[in-house]
PDB file of C-alpha atoms in Angstrom:
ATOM      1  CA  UNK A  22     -14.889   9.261  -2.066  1.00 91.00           C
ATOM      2  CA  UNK A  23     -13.865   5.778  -3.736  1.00 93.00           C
ATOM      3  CA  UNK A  24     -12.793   6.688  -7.194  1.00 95.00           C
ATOM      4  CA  UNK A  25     -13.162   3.467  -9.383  1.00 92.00           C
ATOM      5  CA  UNK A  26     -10.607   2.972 -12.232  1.00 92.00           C
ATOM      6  CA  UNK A  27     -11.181  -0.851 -13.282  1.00 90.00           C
ATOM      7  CA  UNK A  28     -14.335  -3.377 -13.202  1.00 92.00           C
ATOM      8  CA  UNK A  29     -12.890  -6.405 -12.819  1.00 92.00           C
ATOM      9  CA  UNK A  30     -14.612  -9.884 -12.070  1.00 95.00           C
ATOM     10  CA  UNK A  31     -11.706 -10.696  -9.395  1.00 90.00           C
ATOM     11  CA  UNK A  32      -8.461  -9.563  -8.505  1.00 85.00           C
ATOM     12  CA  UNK A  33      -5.941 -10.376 -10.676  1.00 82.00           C
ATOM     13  CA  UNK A  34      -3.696 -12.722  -8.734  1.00 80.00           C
ATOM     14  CA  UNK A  35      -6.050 -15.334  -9.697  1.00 84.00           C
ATOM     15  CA  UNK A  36      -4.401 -15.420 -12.668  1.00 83.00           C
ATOM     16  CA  UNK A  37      -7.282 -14.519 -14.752  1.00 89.00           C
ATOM     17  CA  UNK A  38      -9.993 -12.086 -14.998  1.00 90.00           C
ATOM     18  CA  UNK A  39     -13.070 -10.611 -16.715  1.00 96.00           C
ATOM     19  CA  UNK A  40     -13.775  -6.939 -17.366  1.00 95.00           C
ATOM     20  CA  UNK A  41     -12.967  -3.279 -18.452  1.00 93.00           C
ATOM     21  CA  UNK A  42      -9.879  -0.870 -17.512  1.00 89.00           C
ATOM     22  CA  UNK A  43     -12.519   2.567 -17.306  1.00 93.00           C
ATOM     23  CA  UNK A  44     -11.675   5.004 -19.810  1.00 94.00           C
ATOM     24  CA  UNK A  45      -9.067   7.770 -18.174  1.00 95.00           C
ATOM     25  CA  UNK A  46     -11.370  10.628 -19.622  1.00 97.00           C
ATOM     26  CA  UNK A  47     -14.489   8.747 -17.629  1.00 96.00           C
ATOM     27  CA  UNK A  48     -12.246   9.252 -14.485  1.00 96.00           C
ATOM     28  CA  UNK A  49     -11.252  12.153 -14.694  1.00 97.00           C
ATOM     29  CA  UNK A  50     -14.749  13.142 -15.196  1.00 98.00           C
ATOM     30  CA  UNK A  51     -16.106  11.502 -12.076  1.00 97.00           C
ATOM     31  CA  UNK A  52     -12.954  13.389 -10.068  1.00 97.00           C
ATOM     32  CA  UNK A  53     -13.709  16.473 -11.571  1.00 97.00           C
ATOM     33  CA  UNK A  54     -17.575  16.259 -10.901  1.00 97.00           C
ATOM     34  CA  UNK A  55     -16.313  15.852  -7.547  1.00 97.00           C
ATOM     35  CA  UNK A  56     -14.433  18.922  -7.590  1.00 97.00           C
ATOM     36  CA  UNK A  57     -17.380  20.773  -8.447  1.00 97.00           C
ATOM     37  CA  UNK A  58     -19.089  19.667  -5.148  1.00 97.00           C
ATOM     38  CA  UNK A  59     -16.114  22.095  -3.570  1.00 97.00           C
ATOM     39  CA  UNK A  60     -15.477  19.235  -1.175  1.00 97.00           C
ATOM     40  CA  UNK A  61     -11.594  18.639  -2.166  1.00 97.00           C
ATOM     41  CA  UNK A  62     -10.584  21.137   1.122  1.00 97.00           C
ATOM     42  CA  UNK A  63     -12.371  18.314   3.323  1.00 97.00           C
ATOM     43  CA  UNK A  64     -10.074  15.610   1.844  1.00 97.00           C
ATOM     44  CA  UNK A  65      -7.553  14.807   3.971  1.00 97.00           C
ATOM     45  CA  UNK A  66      -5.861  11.945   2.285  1.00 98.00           C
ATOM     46  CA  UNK A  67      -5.784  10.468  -1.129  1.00 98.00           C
ATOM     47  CA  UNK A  68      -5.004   6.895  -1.582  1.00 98.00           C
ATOM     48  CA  UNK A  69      -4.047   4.746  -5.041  1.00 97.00           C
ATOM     49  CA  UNK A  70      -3.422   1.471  -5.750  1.00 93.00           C
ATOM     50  CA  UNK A  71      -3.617  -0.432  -8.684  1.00 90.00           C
ATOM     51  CA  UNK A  72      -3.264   1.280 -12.150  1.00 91.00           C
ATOM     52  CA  UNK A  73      -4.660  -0.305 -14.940  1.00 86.00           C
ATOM     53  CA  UNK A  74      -2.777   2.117 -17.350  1.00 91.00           C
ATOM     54  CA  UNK A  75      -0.476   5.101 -18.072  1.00 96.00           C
ATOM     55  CA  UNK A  76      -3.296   7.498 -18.736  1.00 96.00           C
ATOM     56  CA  UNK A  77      -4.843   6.483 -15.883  1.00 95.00           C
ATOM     57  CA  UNK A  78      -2.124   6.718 -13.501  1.00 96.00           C
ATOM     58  CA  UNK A  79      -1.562  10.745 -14.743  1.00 97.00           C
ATOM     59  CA  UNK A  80      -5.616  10.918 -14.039  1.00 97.00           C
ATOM     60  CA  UNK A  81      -5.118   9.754  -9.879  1.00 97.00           C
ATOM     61  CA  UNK A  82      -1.573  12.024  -9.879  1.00 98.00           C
ATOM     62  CA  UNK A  83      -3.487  15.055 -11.239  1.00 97.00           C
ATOM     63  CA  UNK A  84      -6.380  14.120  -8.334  1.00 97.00           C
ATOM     64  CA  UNK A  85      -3.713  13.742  -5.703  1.00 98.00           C
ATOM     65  CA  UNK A  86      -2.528  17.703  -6.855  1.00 98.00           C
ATOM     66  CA  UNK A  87      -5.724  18.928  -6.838  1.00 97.00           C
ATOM     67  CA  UNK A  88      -6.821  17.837  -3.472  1.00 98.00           C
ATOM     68  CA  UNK A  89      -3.536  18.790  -2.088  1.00 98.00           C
ATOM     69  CA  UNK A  90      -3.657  22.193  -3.874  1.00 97.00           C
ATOM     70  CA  UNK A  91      -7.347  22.614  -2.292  1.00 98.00           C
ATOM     71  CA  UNK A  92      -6.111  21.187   1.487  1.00 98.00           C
ATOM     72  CA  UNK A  93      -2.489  22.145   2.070  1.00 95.00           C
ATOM     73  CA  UNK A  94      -2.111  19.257   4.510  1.00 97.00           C
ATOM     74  CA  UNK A  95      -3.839  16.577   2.797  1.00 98.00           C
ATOM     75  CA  UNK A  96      -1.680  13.539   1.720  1.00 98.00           C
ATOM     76  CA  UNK A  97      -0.961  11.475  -1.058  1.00 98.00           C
ATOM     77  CA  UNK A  98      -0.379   7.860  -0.206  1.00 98.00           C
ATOM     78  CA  UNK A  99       0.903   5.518  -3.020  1.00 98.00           C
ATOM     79  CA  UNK A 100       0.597   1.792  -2.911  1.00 97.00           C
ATOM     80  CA  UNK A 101       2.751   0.809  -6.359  1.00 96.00           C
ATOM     81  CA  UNK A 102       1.218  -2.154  -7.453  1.00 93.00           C
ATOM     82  CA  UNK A 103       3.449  -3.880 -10.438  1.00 92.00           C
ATOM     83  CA  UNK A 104       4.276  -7.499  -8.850  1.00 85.00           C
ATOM     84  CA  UNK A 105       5.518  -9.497  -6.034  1.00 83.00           C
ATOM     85  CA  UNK A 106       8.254 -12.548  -5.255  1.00 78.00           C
ATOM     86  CA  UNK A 107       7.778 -15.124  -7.409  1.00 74.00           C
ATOM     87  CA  UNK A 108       5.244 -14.094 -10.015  1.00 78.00           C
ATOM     88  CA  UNK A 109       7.189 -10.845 -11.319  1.00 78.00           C
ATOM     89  CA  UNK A 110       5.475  -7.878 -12.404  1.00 82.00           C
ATOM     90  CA  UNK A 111       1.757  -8.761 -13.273  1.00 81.00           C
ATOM     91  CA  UNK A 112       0.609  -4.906 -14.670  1.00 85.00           C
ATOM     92  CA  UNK A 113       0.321  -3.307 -18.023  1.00 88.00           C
ATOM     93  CA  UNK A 114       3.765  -2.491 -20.069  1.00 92.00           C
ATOM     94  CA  UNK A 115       4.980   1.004 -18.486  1.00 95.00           C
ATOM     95  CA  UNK A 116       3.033   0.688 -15.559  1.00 95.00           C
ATOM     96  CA  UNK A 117       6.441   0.484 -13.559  1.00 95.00           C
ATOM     97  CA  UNK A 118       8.293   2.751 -14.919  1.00 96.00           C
ATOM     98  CA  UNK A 119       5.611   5.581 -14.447  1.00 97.00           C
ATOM     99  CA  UNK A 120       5.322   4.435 -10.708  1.00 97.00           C
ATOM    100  CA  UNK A 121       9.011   4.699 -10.026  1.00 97.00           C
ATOM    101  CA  UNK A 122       9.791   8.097 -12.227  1.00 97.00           C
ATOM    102  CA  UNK A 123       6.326   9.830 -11.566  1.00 98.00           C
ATOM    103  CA  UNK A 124       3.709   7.952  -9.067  1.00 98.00           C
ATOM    104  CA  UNK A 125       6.143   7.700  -6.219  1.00 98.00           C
ATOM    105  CA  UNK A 126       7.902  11.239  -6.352  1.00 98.00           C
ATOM    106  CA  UNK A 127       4.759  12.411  -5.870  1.00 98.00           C
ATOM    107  CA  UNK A 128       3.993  10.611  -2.787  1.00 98.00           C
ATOM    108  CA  UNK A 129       4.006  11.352   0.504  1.00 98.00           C
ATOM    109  CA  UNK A 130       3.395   7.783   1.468  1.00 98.00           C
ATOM    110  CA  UNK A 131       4.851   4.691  -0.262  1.00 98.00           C
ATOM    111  CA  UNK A 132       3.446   1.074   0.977  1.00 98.00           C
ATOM    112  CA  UNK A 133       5.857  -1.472  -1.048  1.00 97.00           C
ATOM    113  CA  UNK A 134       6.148  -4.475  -1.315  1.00 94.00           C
ATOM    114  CA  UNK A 135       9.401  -6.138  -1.154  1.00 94.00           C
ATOM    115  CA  UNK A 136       9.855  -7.046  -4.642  1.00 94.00           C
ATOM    116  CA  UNK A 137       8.123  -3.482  -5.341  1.00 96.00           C
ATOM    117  CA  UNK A 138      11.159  -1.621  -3.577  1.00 97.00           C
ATOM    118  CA  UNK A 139      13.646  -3.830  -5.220  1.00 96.00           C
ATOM    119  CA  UNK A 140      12.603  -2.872  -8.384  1.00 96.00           C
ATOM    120  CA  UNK A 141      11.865   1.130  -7.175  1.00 97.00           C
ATOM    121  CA  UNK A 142      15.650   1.253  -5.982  1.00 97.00           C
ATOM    122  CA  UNK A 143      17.494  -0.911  -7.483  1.00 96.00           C
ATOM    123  CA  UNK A 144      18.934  -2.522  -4.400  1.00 96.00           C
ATOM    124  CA  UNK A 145      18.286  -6.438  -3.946  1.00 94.00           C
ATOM    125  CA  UNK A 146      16.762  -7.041  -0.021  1.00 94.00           C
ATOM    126  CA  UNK A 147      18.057  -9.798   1.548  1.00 92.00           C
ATOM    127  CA  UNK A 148      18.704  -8.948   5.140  1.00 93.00           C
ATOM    128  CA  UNK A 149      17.802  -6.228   7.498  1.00 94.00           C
ATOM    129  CA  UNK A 150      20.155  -3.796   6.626  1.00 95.00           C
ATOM    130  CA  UNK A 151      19.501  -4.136   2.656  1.00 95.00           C
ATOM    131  CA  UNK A 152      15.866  -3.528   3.740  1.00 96.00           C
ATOM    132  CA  UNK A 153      16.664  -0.175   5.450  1.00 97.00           C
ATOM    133  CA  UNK A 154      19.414   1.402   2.649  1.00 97.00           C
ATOM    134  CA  UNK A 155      16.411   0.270   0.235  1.00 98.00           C
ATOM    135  CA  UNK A 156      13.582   2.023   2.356  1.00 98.00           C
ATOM    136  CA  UNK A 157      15.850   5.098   2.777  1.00 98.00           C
ATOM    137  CA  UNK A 158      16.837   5.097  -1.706  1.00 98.00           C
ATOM    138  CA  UNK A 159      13.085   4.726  -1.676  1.00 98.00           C
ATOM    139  CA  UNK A 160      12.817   8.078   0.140  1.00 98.00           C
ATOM    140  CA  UNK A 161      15.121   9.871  -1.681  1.00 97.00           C
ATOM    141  CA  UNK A 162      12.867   9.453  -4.849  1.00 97.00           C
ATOM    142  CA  UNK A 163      10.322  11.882  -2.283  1.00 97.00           C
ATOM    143  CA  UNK A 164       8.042  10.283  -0.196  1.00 98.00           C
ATOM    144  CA  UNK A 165       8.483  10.766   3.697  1.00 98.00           C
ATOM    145  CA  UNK A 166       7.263   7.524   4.931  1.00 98.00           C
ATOM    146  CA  UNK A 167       8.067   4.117   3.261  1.00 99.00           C
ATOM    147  CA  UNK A 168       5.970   1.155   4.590  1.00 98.00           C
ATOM    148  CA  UNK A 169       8.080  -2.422   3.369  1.00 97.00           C
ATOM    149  CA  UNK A 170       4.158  -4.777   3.620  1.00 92.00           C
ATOM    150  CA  UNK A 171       5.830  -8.093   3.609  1.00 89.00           C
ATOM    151  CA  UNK A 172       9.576  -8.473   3.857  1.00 90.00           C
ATOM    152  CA  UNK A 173      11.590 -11.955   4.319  1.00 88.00           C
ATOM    153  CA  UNK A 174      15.002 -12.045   4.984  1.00 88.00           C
ATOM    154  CA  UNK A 175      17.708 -14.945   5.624  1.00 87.00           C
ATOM    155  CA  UNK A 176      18.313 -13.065   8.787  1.00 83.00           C
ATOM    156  CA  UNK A 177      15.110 -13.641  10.217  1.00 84.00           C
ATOM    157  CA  UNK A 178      12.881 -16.991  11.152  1.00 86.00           C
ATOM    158  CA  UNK A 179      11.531 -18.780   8.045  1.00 85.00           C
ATOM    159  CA  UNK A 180       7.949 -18.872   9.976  1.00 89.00           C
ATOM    160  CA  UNK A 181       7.627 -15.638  10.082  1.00 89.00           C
ATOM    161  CA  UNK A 182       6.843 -11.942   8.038  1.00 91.00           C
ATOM    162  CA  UNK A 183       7.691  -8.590   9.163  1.00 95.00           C
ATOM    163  CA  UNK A 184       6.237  -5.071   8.106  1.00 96.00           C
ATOM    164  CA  UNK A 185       9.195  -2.579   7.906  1.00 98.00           C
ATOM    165  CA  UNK A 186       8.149   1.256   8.224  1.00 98.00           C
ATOM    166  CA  UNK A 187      10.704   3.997   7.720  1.00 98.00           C
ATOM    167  CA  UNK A 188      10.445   7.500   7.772  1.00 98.00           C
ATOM    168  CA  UNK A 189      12.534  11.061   8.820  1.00 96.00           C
ATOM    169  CA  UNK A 190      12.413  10.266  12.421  1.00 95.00           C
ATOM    170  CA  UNK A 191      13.196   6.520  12.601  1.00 97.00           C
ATOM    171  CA  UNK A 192      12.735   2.864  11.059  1.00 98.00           C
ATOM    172  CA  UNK A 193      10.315   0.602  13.248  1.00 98.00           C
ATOM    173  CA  UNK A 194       9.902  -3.414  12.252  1.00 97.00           C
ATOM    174  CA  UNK A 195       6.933  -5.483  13.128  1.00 97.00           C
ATOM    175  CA  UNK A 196       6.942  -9.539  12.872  1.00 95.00           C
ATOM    176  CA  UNK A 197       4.242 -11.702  12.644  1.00 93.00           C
ATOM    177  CA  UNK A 198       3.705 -15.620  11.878  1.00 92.00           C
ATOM    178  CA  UNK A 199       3.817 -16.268   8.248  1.00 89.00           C
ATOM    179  CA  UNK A 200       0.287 -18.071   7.394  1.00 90.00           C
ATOM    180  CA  UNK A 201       0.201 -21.300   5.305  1.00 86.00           C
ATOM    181  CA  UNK A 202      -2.498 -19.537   3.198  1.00 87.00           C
ATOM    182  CA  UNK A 203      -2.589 -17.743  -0.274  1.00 84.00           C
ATOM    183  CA  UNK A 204      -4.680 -14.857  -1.003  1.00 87.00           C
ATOM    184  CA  UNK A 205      -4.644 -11.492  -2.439  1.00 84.00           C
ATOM    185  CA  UNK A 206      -5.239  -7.965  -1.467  1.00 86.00           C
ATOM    186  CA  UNK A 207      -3.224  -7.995   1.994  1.00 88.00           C
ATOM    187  CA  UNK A 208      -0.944  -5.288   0.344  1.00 90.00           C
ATOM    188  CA  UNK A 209      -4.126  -3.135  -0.517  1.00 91.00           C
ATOM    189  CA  UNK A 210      -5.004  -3.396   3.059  1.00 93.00           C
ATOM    190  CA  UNK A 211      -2.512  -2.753   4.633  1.00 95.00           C
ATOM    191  CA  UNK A 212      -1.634   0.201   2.772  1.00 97.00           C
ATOM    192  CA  UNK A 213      -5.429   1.673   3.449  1.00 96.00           C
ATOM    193  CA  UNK A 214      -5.119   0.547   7.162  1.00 96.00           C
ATOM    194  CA  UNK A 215      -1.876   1.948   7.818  1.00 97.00           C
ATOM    195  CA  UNK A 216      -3.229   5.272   6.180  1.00 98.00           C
ATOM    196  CA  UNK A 217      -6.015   5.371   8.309  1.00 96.00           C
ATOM    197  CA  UNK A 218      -4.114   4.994  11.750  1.00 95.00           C
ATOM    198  CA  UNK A 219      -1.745   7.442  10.709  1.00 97.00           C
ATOM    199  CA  UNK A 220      -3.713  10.138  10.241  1.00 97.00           C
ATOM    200  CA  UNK A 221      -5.544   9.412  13.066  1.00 95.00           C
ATOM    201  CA  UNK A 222      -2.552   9.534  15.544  1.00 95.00           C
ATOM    202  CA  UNK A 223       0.089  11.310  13.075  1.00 96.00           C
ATOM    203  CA  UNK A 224       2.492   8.595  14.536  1.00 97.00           C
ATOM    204  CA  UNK A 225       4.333   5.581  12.057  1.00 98.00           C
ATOM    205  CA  UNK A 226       4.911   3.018  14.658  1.00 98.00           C
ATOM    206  CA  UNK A 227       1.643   3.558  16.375  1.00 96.00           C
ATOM    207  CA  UNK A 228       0.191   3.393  13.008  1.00 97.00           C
ATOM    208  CA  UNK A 229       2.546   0.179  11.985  1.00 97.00           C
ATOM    209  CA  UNK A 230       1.620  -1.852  14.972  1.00 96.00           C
ATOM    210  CA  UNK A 231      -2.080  -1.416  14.754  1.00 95.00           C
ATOM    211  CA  UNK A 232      -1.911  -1.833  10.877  1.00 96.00           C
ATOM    212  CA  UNK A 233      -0.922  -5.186  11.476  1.00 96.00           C
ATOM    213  CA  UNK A 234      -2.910  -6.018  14.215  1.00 95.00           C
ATOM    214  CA  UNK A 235      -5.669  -5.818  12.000  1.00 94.00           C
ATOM    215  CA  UNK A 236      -4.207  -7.247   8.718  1.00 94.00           C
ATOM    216  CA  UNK A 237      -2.868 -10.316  10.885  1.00 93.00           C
ATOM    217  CA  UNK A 238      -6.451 -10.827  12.328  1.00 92.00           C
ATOM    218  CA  UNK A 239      -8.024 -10.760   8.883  1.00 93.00           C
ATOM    219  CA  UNK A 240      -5.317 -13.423   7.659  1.00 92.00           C
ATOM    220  CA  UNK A 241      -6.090 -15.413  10.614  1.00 92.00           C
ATOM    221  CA  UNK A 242      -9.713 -15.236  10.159  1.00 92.00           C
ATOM    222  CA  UNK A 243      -9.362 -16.263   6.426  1.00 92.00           C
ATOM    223  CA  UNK A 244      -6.994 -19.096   7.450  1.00 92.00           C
ATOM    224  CA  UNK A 245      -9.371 -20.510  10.158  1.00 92.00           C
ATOM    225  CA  UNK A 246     -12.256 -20.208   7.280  1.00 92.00           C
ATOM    226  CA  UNK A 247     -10.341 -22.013   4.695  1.00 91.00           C
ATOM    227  CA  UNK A 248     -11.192 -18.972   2.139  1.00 90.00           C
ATOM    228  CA  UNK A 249      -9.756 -17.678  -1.048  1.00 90.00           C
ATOM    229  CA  UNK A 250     -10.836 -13.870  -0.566  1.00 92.00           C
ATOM    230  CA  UNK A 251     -10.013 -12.035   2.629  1.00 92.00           C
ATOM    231  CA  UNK A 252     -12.410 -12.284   5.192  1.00 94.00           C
ATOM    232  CA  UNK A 253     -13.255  -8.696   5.968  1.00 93.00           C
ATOM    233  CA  UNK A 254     -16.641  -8.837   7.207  1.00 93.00           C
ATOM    234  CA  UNK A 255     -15.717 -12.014   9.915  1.00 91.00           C
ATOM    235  CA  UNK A 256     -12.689  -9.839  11.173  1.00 91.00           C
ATOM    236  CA  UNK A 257     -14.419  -6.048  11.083  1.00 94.00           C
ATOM    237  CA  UNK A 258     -14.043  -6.026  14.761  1.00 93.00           C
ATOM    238  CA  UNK A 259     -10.362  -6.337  14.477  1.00 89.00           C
ATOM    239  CA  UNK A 260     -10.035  -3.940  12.190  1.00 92.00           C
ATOM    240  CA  UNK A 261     -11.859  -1.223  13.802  1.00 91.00           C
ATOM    241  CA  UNK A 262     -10.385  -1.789  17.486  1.00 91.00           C
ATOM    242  CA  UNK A 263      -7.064  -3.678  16.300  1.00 89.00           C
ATOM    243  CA  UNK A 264      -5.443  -5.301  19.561  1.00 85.00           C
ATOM    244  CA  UNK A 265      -2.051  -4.596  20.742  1.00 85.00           C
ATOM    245  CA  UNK A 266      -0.751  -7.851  19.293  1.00 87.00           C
ATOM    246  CA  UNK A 267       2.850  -7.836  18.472  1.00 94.00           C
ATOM    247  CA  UNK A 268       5.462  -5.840  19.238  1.00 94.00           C
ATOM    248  CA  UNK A 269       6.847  -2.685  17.253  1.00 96.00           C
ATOM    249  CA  UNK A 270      10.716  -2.538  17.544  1.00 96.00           C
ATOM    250  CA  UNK A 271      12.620   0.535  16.781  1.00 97.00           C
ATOM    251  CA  UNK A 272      15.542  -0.818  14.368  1.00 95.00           C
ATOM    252  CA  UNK A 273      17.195   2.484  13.376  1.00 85.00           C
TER     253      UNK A 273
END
């Protein structure tokens, strides 16, 4: 059940926007009228992204506990949204600090970027081996699985971006060719497609490598159409039946 928590005129990494944060008492209302349908033991997974405020993010945390309260193996999977290289942290005062001491211990999944798990841990990522002691501090705050979306080292080819996905059982790293585009909402993607694929074969590097299968082909699609938003629609085919694209390398 999508759960809305902001009505904005764009995403925000244009810079500027139109529209209302939704009152955290009008959420919580729609989640708890949802709760009265008696569905929550069907829910397998909750998913969050963006908050647009503190009250809001305790509204999706108190969610995530209910559903996993009502379904005992039902996840929570946390994308913490706060910023990215180069333009900083673009969310609310606080917002940060509540993901890092609150959102993320709460999480089963985490899907940061890399100036996201900088900031979580504390630990600047520069090469491959910064990447992984980050990804494994990351852990240690609680989740099981942390998914790095888009990591560039100086150890790696200038041309390209890798995924990074570490978890209890191993760290797996996926690289693709960096695009000469700009758009927003890859992260969001990729944290709801790498979701999906894992609980659908309860495996990380199956789930990485088809994860960015599918995020690559949208990119390329939006490339070859010369578009600002992500082309979804042209590239649905991809994302349903991702193909076995690039390789997924066990680095740990």
């Amino acid at each position: 059940w999508p759960v809305i928590t902001v009505h904005f005129s764009n995403h925000t990494g244009y810079g500027a926007w139109k529209g209302p944060i939704l009152p955290a008492e009008d959420v919580a209302a729609v989640i708890e009228g949802i709760e009265e349908r008696g569905v929550l033991p069907t829910c397998n997974a909750v998913l969050s992204g963006y908050m647009g405020d503190v009250s809001l993010g305790r509204v999706i945390l108190d969610a995530a506990a209910r559903v996993k309260a009502a379904n005992g193996h039902a996840l929570y999977c946390c994308d913490p949204v706060m910023g990215d290289v180069g333009r900083g942290f673009f969310v609310r005062p606080g917002i940060p600090e509540f993901m890092r001491d609150h959102a993320v211990p709460a999480a089963d999944i985490i899907t940061p970027n890399q100036f996201e798990l900088e900031f979580l841990t504390g630990i600047e990522v520069d090469t491959l081996e910064h990447a992984l002691r980050a990804a494994e501090a990351a852990r240690k705050l609680g989740p099981e699985i942390v998914l790095v979306t888009s990591l560039q080292r100086s150890d790696s080819p200038a041309d390209a971006i890798e995924l990074l996905a570490v978890s209890g059982d191993g760290a797996w790293l996926v690289r693709t060719p960096l695009l000469p585009i700009s758009v927003n909402g890859a992260g969001d993607m990729t944290a709801a497609l790498f979701l999906a694929h894992y609980m659908k074969t309860g495996n990380v590097a199956q789930a990485l490598g088809r994860a960015t299968a599918s995020v690559f082909a949208v990119m390329e699609a939006t490339a070859n159409a010369g578009a600002r938003e992500i082309q979804l629609i042209a590239a649905q085919d991809q994302i349903a039946h991702p193909p076995p694209r690039f390789a997924v390398e066990a680095v740990r």
